[in-house]
Each structure stands twice: as C-alpha cells, then as structure tokens.
Short mmCIF file of C-alpha atoms and ligand atoms in Angstrom, two decimals:
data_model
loop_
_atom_site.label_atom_id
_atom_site.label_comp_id
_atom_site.label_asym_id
_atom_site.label_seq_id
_atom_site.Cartn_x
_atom_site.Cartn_y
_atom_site.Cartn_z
CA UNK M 1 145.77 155.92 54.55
CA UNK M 2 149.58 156.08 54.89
CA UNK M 3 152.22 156.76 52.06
CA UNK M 4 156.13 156.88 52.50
CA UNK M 5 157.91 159.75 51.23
CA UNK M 6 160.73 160.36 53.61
CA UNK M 7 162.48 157.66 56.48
CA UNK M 8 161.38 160.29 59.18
CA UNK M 9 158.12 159.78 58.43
CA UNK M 10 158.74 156.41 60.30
CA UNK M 11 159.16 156.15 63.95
CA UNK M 12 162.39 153.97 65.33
CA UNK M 13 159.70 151.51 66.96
CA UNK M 14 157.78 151.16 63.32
CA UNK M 15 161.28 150.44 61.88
CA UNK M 16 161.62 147.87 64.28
CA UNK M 17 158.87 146.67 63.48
CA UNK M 18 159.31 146.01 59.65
CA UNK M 19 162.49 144.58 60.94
CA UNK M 20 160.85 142.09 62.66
CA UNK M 21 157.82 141.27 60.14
CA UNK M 22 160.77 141.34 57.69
CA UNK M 23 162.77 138.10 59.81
CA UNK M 24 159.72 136.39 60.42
CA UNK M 25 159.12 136.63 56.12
CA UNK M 26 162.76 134.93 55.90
CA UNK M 27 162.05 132.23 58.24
CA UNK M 28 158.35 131.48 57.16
CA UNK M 29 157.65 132.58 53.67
CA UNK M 30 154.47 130.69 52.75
CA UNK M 31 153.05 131.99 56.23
CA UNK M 32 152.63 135.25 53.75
CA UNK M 33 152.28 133.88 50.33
CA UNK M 34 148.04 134.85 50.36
CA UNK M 35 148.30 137.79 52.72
CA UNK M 36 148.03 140.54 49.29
CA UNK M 37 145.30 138.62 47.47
CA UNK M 38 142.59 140.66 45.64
CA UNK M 39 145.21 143.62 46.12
CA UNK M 40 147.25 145.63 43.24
CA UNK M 41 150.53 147.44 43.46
CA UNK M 42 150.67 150.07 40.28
CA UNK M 43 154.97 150.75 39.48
CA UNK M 44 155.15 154.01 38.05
CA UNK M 45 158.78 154.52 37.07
CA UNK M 46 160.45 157.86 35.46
CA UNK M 47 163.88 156.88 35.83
CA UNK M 48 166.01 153.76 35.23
CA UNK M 49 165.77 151.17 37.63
CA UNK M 50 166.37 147.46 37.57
CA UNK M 51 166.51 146.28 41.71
CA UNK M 52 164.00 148.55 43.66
CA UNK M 53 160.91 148.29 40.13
CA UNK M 54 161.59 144.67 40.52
CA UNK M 55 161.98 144.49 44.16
CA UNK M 56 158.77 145.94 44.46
CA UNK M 57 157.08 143.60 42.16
CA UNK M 58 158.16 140.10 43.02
CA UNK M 59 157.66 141.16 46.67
CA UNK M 60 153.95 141.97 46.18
CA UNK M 61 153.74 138.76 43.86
CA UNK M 62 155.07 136.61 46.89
CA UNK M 63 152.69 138.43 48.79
CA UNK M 64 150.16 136.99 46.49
CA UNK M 65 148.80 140.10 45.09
CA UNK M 66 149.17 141.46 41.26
CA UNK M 67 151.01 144.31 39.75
CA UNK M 68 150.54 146.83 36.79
CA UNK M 69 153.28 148.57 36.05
CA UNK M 70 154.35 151.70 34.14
CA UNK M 71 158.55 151.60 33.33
CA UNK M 72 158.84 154.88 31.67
CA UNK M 73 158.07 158.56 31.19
CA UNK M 74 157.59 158.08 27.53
CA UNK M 75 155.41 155.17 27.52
CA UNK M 76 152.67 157.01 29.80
CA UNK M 77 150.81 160.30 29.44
CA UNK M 78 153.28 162.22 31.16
CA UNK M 79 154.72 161.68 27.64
CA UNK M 80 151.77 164.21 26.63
CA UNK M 81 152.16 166.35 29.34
CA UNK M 82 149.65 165.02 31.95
CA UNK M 83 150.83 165.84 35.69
CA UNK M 84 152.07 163.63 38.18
CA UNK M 85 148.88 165.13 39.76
CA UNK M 86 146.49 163.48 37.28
CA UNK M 87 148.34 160.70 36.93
CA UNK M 88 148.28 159.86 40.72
CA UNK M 89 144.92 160.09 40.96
CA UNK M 90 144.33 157.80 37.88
CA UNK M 91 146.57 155.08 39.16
CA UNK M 92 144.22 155.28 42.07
CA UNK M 93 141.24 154.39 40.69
CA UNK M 94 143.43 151.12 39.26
CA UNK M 95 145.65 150.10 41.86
CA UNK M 96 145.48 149.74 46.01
CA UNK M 97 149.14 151.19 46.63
CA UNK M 98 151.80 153.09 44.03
CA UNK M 99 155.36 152.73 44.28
CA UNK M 100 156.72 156.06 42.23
CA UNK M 101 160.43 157.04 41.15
CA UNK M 102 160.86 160.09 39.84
CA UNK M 103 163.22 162.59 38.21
CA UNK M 104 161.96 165.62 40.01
CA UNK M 105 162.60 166.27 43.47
CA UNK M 106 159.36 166.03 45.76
CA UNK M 107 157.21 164.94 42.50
CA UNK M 108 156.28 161.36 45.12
CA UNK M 109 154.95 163.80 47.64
CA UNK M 110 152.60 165.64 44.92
CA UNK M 111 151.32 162.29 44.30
CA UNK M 112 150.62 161.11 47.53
CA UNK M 113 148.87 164.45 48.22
CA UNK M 114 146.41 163.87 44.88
CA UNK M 115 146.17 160.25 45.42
CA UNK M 116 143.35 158.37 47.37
CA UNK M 117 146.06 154.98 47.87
CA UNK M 118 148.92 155.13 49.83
CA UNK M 119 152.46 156.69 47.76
CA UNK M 120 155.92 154.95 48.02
CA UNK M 121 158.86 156.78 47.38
CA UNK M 122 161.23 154.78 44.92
CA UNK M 123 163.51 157.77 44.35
CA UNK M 124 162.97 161.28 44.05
CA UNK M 125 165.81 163.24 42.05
CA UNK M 126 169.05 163.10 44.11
CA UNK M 127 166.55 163.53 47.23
CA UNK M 128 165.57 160.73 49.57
CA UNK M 129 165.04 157.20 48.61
CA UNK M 130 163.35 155.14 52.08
CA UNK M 131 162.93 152.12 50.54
CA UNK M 132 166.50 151.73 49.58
CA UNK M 133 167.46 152.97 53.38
CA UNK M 134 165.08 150.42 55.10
CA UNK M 135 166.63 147.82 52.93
CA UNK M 136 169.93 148.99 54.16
CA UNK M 137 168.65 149.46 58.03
CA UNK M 138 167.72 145.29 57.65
CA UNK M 139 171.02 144.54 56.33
CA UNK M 140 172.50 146.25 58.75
CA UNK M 141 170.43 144.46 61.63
CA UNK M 142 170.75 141.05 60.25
CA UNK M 143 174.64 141.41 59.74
CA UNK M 144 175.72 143.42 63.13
CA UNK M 145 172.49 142.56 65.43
CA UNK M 146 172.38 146.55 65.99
CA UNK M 147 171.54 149.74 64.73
CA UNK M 148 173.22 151.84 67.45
CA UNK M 149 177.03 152.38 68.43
CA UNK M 150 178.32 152.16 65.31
CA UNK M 151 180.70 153.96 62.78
CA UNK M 152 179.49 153.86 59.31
CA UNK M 153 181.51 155.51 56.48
CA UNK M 154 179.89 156.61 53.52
CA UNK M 155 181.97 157.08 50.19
CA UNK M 156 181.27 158.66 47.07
CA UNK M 157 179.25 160.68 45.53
CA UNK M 158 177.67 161.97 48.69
CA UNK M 159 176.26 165.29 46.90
CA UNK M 160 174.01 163.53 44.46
CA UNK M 161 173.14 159.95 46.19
CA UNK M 162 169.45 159.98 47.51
CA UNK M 163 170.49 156.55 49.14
CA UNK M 164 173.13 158.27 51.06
CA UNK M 165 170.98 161.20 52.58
CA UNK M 166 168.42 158.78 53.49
CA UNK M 167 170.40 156.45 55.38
CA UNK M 168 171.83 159.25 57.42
CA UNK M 169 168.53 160.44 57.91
CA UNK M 170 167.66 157.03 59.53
CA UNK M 171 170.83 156.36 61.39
CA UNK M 172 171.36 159.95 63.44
CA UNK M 173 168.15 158.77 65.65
CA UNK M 174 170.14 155.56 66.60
CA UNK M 175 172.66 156.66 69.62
CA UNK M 176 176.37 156.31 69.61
CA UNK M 177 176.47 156.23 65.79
CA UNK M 178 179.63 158.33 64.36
CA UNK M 179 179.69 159.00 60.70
CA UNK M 180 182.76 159.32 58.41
CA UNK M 181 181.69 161.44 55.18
CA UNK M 182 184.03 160.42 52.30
CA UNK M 183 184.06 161.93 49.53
CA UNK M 184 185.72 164.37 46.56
CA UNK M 185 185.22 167.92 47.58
CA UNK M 186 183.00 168.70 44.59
CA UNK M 187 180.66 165.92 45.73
CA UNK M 188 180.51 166.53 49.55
CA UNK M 189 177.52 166.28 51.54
CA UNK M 190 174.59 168.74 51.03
CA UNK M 191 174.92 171.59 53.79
CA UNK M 192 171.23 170.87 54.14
CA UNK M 193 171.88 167.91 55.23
CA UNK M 194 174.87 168.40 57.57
CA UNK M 195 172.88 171.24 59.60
CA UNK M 196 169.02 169.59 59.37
CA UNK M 197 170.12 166.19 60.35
CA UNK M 198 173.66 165.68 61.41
CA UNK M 199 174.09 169.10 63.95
CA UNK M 200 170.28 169.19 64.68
CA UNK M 201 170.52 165.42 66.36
CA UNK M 202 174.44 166.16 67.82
CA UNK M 203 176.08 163.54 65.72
CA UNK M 204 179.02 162.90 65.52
CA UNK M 205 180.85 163.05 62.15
CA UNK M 206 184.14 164.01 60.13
CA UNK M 207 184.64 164.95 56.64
CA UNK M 208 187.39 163.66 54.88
CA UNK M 209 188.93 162.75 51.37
CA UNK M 210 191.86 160.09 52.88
CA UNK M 211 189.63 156.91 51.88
CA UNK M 212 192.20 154.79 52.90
CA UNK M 213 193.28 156.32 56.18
CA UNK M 214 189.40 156.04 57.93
CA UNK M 215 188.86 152.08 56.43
CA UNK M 216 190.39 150.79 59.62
CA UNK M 217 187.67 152.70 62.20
CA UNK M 218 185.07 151.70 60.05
CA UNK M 219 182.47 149.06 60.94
CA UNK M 220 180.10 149.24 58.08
CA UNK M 221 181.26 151.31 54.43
CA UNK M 222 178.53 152.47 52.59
CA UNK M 223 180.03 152.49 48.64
CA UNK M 224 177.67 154.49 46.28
CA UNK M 225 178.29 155.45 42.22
CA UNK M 226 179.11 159.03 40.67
CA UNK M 227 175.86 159.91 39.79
CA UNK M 228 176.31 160.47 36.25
CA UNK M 229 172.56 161.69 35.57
CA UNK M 230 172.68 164.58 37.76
CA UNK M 231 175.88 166.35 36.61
CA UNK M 232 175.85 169.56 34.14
CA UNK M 233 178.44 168.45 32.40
CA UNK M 234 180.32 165.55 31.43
CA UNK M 235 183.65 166.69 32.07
CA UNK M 236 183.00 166.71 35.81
CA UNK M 237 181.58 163.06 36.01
CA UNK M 238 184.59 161.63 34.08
CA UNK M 239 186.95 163.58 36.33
CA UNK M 240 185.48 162.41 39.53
CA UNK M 241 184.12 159.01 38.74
CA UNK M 242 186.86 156.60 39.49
CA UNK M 243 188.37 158.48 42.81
CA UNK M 244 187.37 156.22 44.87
CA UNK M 245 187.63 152.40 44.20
CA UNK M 246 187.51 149.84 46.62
CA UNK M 247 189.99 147.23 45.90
CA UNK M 248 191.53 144.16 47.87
CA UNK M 249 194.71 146.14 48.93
CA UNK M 250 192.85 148.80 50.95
CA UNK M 251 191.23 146.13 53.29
CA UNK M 252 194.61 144.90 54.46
CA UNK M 253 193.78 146.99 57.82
CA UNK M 254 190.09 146.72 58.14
CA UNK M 255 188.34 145.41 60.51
CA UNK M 256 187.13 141.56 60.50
CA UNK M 257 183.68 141.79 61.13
CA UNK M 258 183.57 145.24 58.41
CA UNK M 259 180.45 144.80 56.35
CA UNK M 260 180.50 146.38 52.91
CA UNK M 261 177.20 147.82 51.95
CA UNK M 262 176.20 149.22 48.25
CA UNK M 263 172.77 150.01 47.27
CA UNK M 264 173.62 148.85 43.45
CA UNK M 265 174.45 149.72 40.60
CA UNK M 266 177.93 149.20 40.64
CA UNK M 267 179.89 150.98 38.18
CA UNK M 268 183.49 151.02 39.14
CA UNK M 269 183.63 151.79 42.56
CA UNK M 270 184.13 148.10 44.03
CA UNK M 271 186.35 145.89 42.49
CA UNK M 272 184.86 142.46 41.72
CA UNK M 273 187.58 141.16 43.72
CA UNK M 274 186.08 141.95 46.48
CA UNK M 275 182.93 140.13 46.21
CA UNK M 276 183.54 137.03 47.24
CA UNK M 277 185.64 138.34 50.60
CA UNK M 278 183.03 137.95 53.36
CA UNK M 279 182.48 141.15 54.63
CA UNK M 280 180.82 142.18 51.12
CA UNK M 281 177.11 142.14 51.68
CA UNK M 282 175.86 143.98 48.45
CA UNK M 283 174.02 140.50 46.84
CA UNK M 284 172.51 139.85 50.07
CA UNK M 285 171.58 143.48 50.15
CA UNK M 286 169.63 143.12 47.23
CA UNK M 287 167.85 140.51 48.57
CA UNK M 288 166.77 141.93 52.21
CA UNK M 289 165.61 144.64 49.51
CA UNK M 290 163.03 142.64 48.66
CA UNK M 291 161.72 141.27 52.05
CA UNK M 292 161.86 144.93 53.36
CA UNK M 293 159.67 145.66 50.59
CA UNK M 294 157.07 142.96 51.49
CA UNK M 295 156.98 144.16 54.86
CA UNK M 296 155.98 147.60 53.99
CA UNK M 297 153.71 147.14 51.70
CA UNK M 298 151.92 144.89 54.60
CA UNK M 299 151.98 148.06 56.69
CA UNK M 300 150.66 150.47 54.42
CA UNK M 301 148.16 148.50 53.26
CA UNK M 302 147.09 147.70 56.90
CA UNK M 303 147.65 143.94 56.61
CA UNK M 304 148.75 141.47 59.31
CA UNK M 305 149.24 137.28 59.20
C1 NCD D 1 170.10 153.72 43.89
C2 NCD D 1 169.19 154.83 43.40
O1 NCD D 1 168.39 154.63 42.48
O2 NCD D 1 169.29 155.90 43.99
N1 NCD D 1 169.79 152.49 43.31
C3 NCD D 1 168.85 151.71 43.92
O3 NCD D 1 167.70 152.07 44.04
N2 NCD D 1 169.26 150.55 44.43
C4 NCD D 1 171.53 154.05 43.80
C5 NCD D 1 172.07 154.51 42.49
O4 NCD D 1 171.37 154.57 41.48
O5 NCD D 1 173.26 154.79 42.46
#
C-alpha cells in the first residue's frame, strides 16, 4: 500500500511513467473508462478548492469508479473535534484511496500513517502539493518534449505557494535545469528550501525582484497568487498582492516558444489579455490536471489496462 505525500517520494522513472500512462489516457480514453470499477475514492477537503477536489473526482469517475466526498471542515466531525487520525482510519473502512487537503502542515502524512488505503496529498498548509506538481511536470512534457535543460522562472508569492516548493522539488533531479526565483523580498523562497533542495542537488538558481529584466531567459514562467490565507495580517497581502502582473507589454522580449504555466486560481497576477496569446497554457493545465490524476490513482491502487 502506497500513499503520496511529497514528489520525492516518486522516483524520475515512476514520473515517467505516469507521464506515459497519462498520453496513452489522452489518446485512448475508453481503453480506461472500466479500469476503477467496484473501487471508491473518499475527497476529504479542509480548505477551498475548486480544480484539484474536482480533478480528482471526474478523473476517478472516467476511470469508472465512484466517489464520496467530504468538502469541508465544518461539515465533518473534525467540526467536533475528531482527529485527522480517526478520521483517516474511518474513511478507510469506506473508501479504497483518500485524496486529503488540509490546513495544517503534514496533517496528509498523519493520515496516511493511521490509514489502511493509500493517502494523496491535495495540499498541506503552504507545504507541498504533488498532485498539482505532476500536473505541472505533464504540461511541461507535452508542451517542451523535456523535463531537463531548461530555465523555469517562478514568480510570486514564493514564501507561501505549496505548488511552487513542489515543483522545485521535482525539477532539481532533472539536469541542466536553472531556476530564476522571482519574487517580493517579504515573500522569497523558504531557506529550507533553498539549502534542502536547491544547494543539496547543485542547482543552479538566482534570486531576483526585476520581473521584467529575467522574462527574456525564461523558457517556462511559473505565475502563482499572493496567498492571502496564510498572511498575519491584511495589511501585508494588500501591499504585496498586485507586484507582479503579467501583462501583454512585458512579453514584447520573450521568447517564442515561452510557455506560461499557473496552477489556478488566478487573482490578478495574469492579465486576461494574455490568455488567448499562445504561449499561455494555464486552461490546458487544468486539464492535464485531470489525466495526471487518473494516472495516479491507477498506480496507487495497483491497476494496469
Ligand atoms: C493551488 C493550491 O491550492 O495550492 N491551487 C491548486 O491546487 N490548483 C494554488 C493556489 O491556491 O494558489
């Protein structure tokens, strides 16, 4: 029994793999439409969420299986005080995997430690998120035809986004990738991650505040939203929130084949001009999302075609 609570957890060749069960899902759907029947998949979401809850569910529906589904804190017993301990190991007894989000940092791995099904991380706290990074990792593949010698600039609120720490995670195995950390200086990159991923794996990478100035050496931009949630005070957010905004003008030097990446939901950060310019690949993001998502649960669940 396997869960997934952090992107190391998979190996580059298992990655590849889900890549590649992932393409085969786009070009032959109904090959996979019976492959989950008889089997459950049990939501369990403490935080908003609109595109990895529903992600989850339609791709275990066109897997043919079923779903039960638990959208917030206050509808469920944690409501009463019952631990994500209990509660893991009740879902268990309903459901034959659990996709979790959660508030609190690590609460996934709890569950997957009390549970008897495999555990998906769907967001811990402004921790990891591997769902949303293998999403991004099959974007990436379908749009360049690589994960390796790349430079990928990530902008925003690099402090708080779990998106953001995963994907680097994922991409400092891959060789010749060089990162470009953009950001406001209050929202900079955990140190955590900097020395346990970026030095430890001798990546390359610069921090820098001139958006602008690094759009030219980039080939894919990583957006990502202040996130609002996780700041003491509201001052702060409103100060920092529209810094960065992508609009038309600042792609005058970028490259051509640039692909613009955003794990969704936009707030401000991307102008809406933008989205019909080719290089934007946030819709189809959403939608590799979902076949990423069909894939894994395949693998955990120990199902082939
Ligand atoms: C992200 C998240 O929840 O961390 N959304 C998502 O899952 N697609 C990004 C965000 O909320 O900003």
């Amino acid at each position: 029994m396997r869960s997934l609570i952090d992107i190391q957890e998979l190996s580059t060749d298992e990655i590849n793999e889900l890549i590649a069960v992932a393409s085969d899902i786009i070009d032959n759907p109904k090959k996979y439409s019976e492959v989950c029947h008889g089997k459950k998949l049990a939501t369990m979401f403490f935080e908003p969420s609109t595109r990895t809850r529903l992600s989850f569910e339609s791709a275990m529906y066109e897997l043919g299986g079923n779903v039960i589904s638990v959208s917030s804190a206050e509808s469920s017993s944690a409501a009463k005080g019952e631990s994500v301990a209990d509660t893991a190991r009740t879902l268990s007894c309903y459901a034959d995997i659990i996709a979790m989000r959660h508030p609190k940092e690590g609460a996934p791995l709890v569950a997957s430690m009390h549970a008897s099904v495999p555990v998906i991380n769907a967001g811990d706290g402004g921790h990891n998120h591997p769902t949303q990074t293998l999403t991004d990792l099959l974007t990436i593949f379908r749009e360049k035809g690589r994960l390796d010698n790349m430079t990928i600039g990530f902008c925003g609120d690099l402090k708080f986004g779990r998106t953001v720490h995963s994907l680097i995670s994922a991409m400092s195995r891959y060789s010749g990738v060089k990162f470009v950390l953009i950001s406001p200086e209050e929202l900079k990159l955990p140190s955590y991650v900097k020395r346990d991923i970026l030095r430890k794996n001798g990546c390359e990478y610069k921090q820098t505040t001139d958006f602008e100035g690094v759009i030219p050496e980039l080939d894919i931009l990583y957006m990502t939203r202040v996130q609002r949630e996780r700041f003491f005070n509201e001052e702060d957010y409103l100060r920092l929130k529209d810094r960065y905004i992508l609009t038309p003008d600042k792609l005058e030097n970028a490259k051509p084949d640039l692909r613009i990446l955003h794990p969704l939901p936009r707030v401000n950060e991307i102008s809406v001009a933008i989205d019909n310019d080719p290089r934007a690949c946030y819709f189809k993001q959403v939608y590799y999302g979902k076949i990423i998502r069909m894939s894994l649960i395949m693998k955990l669940l120990g199902l082939e075609v």
